[in-house]
Backbone as numpy.savetxt, mean C-alpha at the origin, in Angstrom:
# Nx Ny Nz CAx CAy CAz Cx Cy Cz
20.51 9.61 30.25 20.91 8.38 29.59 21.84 8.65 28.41
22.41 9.46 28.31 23.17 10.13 26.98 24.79 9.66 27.33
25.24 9.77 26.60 27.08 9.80 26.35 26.98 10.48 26.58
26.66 11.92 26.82 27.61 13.08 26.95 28.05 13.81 25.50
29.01 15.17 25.96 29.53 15.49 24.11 30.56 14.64 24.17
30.96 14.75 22.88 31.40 13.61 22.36 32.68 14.65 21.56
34.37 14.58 21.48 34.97 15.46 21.19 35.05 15.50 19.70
35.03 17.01 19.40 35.05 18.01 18.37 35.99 17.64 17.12
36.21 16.64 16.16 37.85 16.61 15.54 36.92 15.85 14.18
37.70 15.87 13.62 37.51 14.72 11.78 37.68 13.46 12.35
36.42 12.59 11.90 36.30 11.16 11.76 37.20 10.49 11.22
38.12 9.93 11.14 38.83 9.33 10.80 38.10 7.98 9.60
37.60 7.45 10.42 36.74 6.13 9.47 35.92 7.05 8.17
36.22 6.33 7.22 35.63 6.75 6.00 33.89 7.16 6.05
34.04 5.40 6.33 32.40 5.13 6.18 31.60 6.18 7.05
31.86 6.18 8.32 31.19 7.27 9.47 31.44 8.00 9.50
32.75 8.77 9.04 32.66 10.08 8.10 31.07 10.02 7.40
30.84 10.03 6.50 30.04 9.97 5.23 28.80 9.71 6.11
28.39 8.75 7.10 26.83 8.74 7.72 27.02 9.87 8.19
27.88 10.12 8.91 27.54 11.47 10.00 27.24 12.99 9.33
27.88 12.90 7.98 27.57 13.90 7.42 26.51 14.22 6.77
26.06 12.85 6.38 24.40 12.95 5.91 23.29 12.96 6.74
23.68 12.54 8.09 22.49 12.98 9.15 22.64 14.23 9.84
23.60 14.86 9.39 24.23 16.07 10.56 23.70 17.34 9.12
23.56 16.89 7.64 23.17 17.75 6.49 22.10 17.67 7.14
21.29 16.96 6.81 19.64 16.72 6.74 19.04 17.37 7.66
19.85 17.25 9.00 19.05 18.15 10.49 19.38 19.53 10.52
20.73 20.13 9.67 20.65 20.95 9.37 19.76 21.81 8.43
19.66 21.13 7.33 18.51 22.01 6.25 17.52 21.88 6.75
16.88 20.54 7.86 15.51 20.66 8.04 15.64 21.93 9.66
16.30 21.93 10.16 16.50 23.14 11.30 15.89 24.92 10.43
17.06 24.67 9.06 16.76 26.06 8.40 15.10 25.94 7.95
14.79 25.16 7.63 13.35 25.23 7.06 12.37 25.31 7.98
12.51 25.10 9.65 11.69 25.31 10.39 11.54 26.52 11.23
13.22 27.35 10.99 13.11 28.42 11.01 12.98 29.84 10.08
12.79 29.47 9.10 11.74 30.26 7.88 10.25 30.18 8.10
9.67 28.88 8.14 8.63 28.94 8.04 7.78 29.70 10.33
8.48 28.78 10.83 8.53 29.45 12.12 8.49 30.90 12.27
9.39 31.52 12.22 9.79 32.91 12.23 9.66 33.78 10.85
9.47 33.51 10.14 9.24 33.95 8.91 10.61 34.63 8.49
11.60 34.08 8.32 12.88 34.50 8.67 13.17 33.98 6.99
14.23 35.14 6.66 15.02 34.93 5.18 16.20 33.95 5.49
16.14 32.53 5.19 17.05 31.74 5.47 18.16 31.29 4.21
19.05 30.94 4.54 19.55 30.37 2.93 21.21 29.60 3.68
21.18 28.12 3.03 22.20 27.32 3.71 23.20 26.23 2.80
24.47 26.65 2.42 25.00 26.67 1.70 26.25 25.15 1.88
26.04 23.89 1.43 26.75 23.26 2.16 27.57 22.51 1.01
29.01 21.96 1.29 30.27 21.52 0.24 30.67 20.39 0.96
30.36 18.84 0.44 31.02 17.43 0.91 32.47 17.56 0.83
33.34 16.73 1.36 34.42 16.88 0.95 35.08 16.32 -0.29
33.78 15.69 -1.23 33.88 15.53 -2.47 34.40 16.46 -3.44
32.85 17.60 -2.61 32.61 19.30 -3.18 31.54 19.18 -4.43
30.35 18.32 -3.27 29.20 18.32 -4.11 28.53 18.98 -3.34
27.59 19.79 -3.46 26.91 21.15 -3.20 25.60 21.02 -3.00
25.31 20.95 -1.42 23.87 21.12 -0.99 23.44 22.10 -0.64
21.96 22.93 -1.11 21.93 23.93 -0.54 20.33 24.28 -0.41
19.86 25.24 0.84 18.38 26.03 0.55 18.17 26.96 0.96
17.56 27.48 0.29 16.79 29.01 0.58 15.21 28.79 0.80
15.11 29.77 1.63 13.37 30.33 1.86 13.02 30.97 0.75
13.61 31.76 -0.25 13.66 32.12 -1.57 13.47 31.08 -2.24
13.62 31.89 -3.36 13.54 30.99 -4.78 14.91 30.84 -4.84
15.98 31.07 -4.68 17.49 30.53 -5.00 18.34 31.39 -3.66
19.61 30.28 -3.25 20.30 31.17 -2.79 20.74 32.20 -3.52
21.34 32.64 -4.33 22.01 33.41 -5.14 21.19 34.56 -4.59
19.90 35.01 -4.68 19.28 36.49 -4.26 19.51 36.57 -2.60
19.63 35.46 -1.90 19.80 35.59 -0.27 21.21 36.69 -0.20
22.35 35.56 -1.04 23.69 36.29 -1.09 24.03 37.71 -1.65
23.01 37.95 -2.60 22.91 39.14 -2.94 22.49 40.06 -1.83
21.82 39.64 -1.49 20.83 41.19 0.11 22.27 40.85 0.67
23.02 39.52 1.21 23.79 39.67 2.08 25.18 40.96 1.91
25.70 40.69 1.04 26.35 41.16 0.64 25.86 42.88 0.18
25.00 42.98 -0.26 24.33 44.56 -0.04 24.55 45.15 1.78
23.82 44.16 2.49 23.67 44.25 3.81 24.81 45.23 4.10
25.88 43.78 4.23 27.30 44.00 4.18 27.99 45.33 4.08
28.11 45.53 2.98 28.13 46.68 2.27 27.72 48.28 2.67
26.60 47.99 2.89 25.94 49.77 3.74 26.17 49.31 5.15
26.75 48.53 5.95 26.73 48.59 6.99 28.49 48.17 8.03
28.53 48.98 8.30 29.97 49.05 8.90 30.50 48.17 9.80
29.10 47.28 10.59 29.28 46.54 11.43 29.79 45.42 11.13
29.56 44.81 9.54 29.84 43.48 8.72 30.84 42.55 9.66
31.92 43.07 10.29 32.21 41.75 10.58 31.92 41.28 12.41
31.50 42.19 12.93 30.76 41.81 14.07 29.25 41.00 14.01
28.48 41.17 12.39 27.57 40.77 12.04 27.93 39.10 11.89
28.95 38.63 11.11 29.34 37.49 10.67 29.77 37.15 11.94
30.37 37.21 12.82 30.75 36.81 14.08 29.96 36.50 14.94
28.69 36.83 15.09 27.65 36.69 15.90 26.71 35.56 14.95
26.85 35.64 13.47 26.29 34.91 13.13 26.71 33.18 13.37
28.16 33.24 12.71 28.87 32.15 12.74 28.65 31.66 14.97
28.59 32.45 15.79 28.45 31.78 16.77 27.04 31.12 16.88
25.76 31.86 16.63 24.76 31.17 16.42 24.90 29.87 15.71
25.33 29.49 14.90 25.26 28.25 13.98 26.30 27.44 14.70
27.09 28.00 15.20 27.89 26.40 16.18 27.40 26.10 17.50
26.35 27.24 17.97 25.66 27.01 18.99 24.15 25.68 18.15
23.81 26.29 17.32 22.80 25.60 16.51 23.23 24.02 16.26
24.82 23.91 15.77 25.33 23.04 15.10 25.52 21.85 16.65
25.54 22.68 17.49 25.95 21.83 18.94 24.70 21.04 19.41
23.95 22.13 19.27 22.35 21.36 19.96 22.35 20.18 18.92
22.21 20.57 17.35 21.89 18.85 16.44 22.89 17.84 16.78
24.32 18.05 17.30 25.12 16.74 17.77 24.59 16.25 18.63
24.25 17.27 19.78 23.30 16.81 21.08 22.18 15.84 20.54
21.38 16.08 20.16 20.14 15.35 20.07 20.79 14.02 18.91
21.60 14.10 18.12 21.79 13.05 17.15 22.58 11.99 18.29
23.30 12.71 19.25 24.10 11.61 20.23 22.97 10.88 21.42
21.99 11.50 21.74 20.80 11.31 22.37 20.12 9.73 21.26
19.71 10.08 20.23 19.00 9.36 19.86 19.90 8.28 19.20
20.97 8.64 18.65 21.95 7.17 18.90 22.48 6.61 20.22
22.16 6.90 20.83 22.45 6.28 22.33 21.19 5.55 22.65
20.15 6.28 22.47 18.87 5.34 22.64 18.71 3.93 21.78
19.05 4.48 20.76 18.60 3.15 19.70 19.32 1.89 19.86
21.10 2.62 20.55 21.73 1.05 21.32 21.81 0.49 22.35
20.85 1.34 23.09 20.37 1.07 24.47 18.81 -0.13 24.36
17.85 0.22 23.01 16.93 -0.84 22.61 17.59 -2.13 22.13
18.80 -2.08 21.63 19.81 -3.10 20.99 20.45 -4.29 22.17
20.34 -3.12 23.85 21.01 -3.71 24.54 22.65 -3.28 24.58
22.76 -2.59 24.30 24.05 -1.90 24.60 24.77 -0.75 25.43
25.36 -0.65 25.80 25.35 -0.06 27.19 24.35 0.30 28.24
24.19 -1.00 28.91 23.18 -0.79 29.99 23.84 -1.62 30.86
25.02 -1.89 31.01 25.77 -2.36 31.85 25.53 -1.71 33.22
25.99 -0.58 33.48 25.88 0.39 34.12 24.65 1.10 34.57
23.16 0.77 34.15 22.21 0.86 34.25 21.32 0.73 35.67
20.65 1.35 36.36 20.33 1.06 37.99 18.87 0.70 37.32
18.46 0.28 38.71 16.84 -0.41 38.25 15.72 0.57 37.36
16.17 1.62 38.13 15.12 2.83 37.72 15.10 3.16 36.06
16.31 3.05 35.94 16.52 2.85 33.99 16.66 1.65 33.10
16.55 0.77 34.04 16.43 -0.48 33.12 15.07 -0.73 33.08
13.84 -0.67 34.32 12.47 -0.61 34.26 11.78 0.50 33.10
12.63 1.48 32.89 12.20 2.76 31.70 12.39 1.74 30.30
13.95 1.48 30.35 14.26 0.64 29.29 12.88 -0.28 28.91
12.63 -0.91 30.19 11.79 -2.37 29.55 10.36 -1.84 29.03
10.01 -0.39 29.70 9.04 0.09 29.41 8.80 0.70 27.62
9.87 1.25 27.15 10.14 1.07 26.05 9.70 0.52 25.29
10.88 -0.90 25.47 10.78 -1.87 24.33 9.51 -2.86 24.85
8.79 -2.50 25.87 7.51 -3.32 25.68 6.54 -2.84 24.70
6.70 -1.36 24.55 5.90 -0.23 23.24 6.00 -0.72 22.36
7.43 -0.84 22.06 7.44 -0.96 20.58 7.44 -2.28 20.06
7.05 -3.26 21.29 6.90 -4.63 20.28 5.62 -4.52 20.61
4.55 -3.73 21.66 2.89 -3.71 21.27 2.71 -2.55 20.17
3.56 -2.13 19.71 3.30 -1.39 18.22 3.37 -2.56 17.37
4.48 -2.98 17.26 5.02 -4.36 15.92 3.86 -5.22 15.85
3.11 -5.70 17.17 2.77 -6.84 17.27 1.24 -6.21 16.47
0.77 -4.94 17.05 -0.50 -4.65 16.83 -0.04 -4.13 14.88
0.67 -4.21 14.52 1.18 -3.80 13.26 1.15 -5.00 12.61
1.55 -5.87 12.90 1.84 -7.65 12.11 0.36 -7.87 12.22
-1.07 -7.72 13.42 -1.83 -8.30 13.47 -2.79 -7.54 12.29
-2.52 -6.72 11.89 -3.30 -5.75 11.12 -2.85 -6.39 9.52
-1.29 -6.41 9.21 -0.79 -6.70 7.87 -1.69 -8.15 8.18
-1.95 -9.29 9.03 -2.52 -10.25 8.79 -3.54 -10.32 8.28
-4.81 -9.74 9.03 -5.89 -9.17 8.77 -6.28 -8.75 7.26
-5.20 -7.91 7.04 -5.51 -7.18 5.37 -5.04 -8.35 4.38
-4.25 -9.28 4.59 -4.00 -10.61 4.31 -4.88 -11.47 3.87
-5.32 -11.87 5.50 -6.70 -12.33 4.84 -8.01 -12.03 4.60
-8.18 -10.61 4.29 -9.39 -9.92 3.69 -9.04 -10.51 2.12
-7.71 -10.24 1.84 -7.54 -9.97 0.27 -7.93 -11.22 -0.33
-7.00 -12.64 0.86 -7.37 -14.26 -0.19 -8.77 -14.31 0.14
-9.45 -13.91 0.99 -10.99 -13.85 0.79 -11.69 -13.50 -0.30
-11.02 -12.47 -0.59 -11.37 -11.71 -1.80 -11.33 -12.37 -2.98
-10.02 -13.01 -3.39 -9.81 -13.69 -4.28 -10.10 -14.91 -4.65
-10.63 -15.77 -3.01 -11.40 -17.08 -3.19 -12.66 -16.20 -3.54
-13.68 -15.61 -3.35 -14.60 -14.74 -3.68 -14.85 -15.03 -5.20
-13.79 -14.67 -5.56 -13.57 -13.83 -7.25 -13.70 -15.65 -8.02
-12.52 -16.15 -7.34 -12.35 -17.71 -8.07 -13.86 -18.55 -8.28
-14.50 -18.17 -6.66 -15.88 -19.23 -6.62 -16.53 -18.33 -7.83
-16.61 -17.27 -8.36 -17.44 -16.77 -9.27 -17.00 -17.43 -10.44
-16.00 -17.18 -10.88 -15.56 -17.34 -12.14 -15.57 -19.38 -11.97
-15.72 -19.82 -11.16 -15.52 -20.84 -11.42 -16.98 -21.34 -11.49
-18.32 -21.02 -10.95 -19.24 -21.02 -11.03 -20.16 -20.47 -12.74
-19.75 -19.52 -13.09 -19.89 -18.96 -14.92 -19.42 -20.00 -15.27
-18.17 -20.43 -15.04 -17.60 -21.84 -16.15 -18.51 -22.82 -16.52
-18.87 -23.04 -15.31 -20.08 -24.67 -14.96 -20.77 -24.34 -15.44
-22.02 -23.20 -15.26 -22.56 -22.84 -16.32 -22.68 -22.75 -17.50
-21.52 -21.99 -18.09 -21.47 -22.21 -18.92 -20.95 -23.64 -19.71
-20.93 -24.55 -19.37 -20.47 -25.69 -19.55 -21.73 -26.69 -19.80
-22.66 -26.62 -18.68 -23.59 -26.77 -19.02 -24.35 -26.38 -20.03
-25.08 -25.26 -20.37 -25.58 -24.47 -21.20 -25.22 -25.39 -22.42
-23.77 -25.15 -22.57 -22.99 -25.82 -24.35 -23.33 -27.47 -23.89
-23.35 -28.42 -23.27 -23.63 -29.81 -23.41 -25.29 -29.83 -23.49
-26.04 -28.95 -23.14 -27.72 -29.30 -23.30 -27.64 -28.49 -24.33
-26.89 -28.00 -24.96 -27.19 -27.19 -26.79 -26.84 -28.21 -27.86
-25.56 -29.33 -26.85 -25.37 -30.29 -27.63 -26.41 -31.08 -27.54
-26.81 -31.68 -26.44 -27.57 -32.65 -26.87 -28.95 -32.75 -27.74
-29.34 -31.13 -27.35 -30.55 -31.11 -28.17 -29.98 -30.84 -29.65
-29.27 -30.60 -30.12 -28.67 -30.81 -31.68 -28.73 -32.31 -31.94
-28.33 -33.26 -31.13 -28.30 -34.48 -31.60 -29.81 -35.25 -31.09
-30.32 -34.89 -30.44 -31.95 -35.36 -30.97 -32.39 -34.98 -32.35
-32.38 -33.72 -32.31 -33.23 -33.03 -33.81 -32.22 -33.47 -34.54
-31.09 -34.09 -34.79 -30.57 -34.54 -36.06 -30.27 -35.96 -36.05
-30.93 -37.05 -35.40 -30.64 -38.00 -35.25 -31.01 -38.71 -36.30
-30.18 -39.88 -36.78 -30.60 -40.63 -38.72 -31.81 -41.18 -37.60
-32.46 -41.80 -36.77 -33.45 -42.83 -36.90 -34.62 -41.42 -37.27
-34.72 -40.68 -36.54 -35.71 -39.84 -36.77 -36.00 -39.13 -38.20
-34.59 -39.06 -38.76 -35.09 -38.57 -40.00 -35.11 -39.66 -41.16
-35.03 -41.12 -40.46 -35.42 -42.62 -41.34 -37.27 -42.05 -41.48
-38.18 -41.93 -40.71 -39.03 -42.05 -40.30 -39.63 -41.55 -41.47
-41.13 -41.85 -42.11 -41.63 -41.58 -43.65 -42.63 -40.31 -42.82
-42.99 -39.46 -43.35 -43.73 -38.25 -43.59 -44.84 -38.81 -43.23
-45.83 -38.05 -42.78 -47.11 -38.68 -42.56 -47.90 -38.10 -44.18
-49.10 -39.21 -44.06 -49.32 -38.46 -45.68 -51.25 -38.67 -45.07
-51.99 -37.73 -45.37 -53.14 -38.12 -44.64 -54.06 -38.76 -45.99
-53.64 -38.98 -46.84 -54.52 -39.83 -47.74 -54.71 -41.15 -47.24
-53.59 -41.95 -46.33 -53.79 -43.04 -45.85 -54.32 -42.61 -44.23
-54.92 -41.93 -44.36 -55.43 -42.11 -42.82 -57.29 -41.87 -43.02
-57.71 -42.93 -41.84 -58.94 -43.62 -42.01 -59.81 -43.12 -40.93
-60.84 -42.48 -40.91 -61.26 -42.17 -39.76 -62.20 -43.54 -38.86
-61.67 -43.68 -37.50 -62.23 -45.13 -36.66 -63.81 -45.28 -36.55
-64.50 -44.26 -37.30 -66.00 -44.96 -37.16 -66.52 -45.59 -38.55
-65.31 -45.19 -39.96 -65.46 -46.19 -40.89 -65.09 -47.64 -40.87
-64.24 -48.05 -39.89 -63.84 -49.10 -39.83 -64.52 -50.11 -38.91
-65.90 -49.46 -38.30 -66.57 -50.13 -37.57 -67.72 -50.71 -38.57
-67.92 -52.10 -38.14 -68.99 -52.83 -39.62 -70.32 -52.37 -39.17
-71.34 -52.69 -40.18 -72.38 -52.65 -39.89 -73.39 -53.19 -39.30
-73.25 -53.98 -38.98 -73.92 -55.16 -37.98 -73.60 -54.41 -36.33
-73.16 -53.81 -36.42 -72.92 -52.62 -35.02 -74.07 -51.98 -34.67
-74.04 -51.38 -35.87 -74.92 -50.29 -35.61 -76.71 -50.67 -35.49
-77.06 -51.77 -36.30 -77.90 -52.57 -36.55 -78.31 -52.92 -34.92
-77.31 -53.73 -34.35 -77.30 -53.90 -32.99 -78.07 -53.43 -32.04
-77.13 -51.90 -31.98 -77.46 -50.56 -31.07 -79.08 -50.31 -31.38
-79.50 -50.13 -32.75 -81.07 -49.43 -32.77 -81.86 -50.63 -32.47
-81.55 -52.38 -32.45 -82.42 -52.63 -32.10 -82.58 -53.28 -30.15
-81.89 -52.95 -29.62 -80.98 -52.90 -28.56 -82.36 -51.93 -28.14
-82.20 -50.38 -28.48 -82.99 -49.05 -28.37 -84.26 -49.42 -28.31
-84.52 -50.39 -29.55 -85.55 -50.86 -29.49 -86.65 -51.26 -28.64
-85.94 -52.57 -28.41 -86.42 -53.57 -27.30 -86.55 -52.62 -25.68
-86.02 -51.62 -25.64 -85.83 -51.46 -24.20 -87.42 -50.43 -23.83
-87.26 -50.12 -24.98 -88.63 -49.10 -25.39 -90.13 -49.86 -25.03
């Protein structure tokens, strides 16, 4: 399903100049970093925009000590430029495979877009649909989840509101029955009201006459 290679020359367009060079950097340094840590290999990758802003990494702590061994290398060894020659072919062999796969996966992504599938036989348009049926049961199972955590959270927060709105009432209450019992205990009729004073108070069996009692014993009397 690929374009094919795609020929070798300077981009002309500014702009795609400039993407291509930042996805064609990136797969490069991440290529060097998987072959350090892979192979345990002394790597170091030295790269100049046509600005001549300066990207670079080492498996070291700096290029600068890579270039140093290189150049030692160099140096005690007579072979140096059959060394660089074999090297430089590795890296355009290297540099070929990342166009490959960057032309692969931009071809795919405008093939999900619907773009060139003109030319497409059943057998790759059924792959196609197989595809993009994935990735909208990814999206879909992805949207149903952001929903979900959605409404856990206003749950949460009606949660939080019924509390705090519940303390209020309470407390609302609480302060109107603090009021009202302030205004019983300070009400003017109640404190119109005279003191009790027990000098005027009479106990109810003095106030009963004597002809009562007279009554009762001879009442006792008679029954006897």
């Amino acid at each position: 399903m690929g374009r094919g290679k795609i020929e070798i020359k300077r981009i002309e367009n500014t702009t795609n100049r400039q993407v291509t060079f930042c996805k064609r950097r990136n797969g490069l340094l991440k290529k060097a970093f998987e072959l350090s840590v892979l192979c345990d290999a002394e790597v170091a990758v030295v790269v100049f925009s046509s600005r001549g802003k300066l990207y670079e990494y080492s498996s070291l702590q700096s290029v600068k000590k890579t270039i140093e061994k290189y150049k030692k290398s160099t140096a005690d060894n007579g072979h140096g430029g059959a060394m660089t020659e074999a090297n430089t072919q590795f890296w355009q062999q290297e540099a070929a495979k990342l166009r490959q796969q960057i032309d692969i996966l931009t071809n795919s992504n405008g093939n999900l877009l619907g773009q060139g599938i003109s030319d497409f036989n059943q057998k790759d348009l059924k792959q196609l649909e197989s595809k993009i049926d994935k990735a909208h049961s990814k999206v879909r199972k992805r949207k149903e989840e952001r929903c979900v955590e959605e409404i856990e959270r206003l749950q949460r927060n009606e949660q939080k509101l019924q509390e705090a709105n519940q303390f209020f009432r309470s407390r609302i209450m609480e302060s109107q029955c603090n009021q009202n019992m302030n205004m019983i205990v300070h009400h003017p009729e109640y404190d119109a009201l005279p003191a009790f004073d027990t000098r005027n108070y009479m106990q109810p069996n003095l106030m009963i006459p004597a002809h009562h009692f007279a009554r009762q014993e001879l009442t006792a009397l008679h029954l006897g």
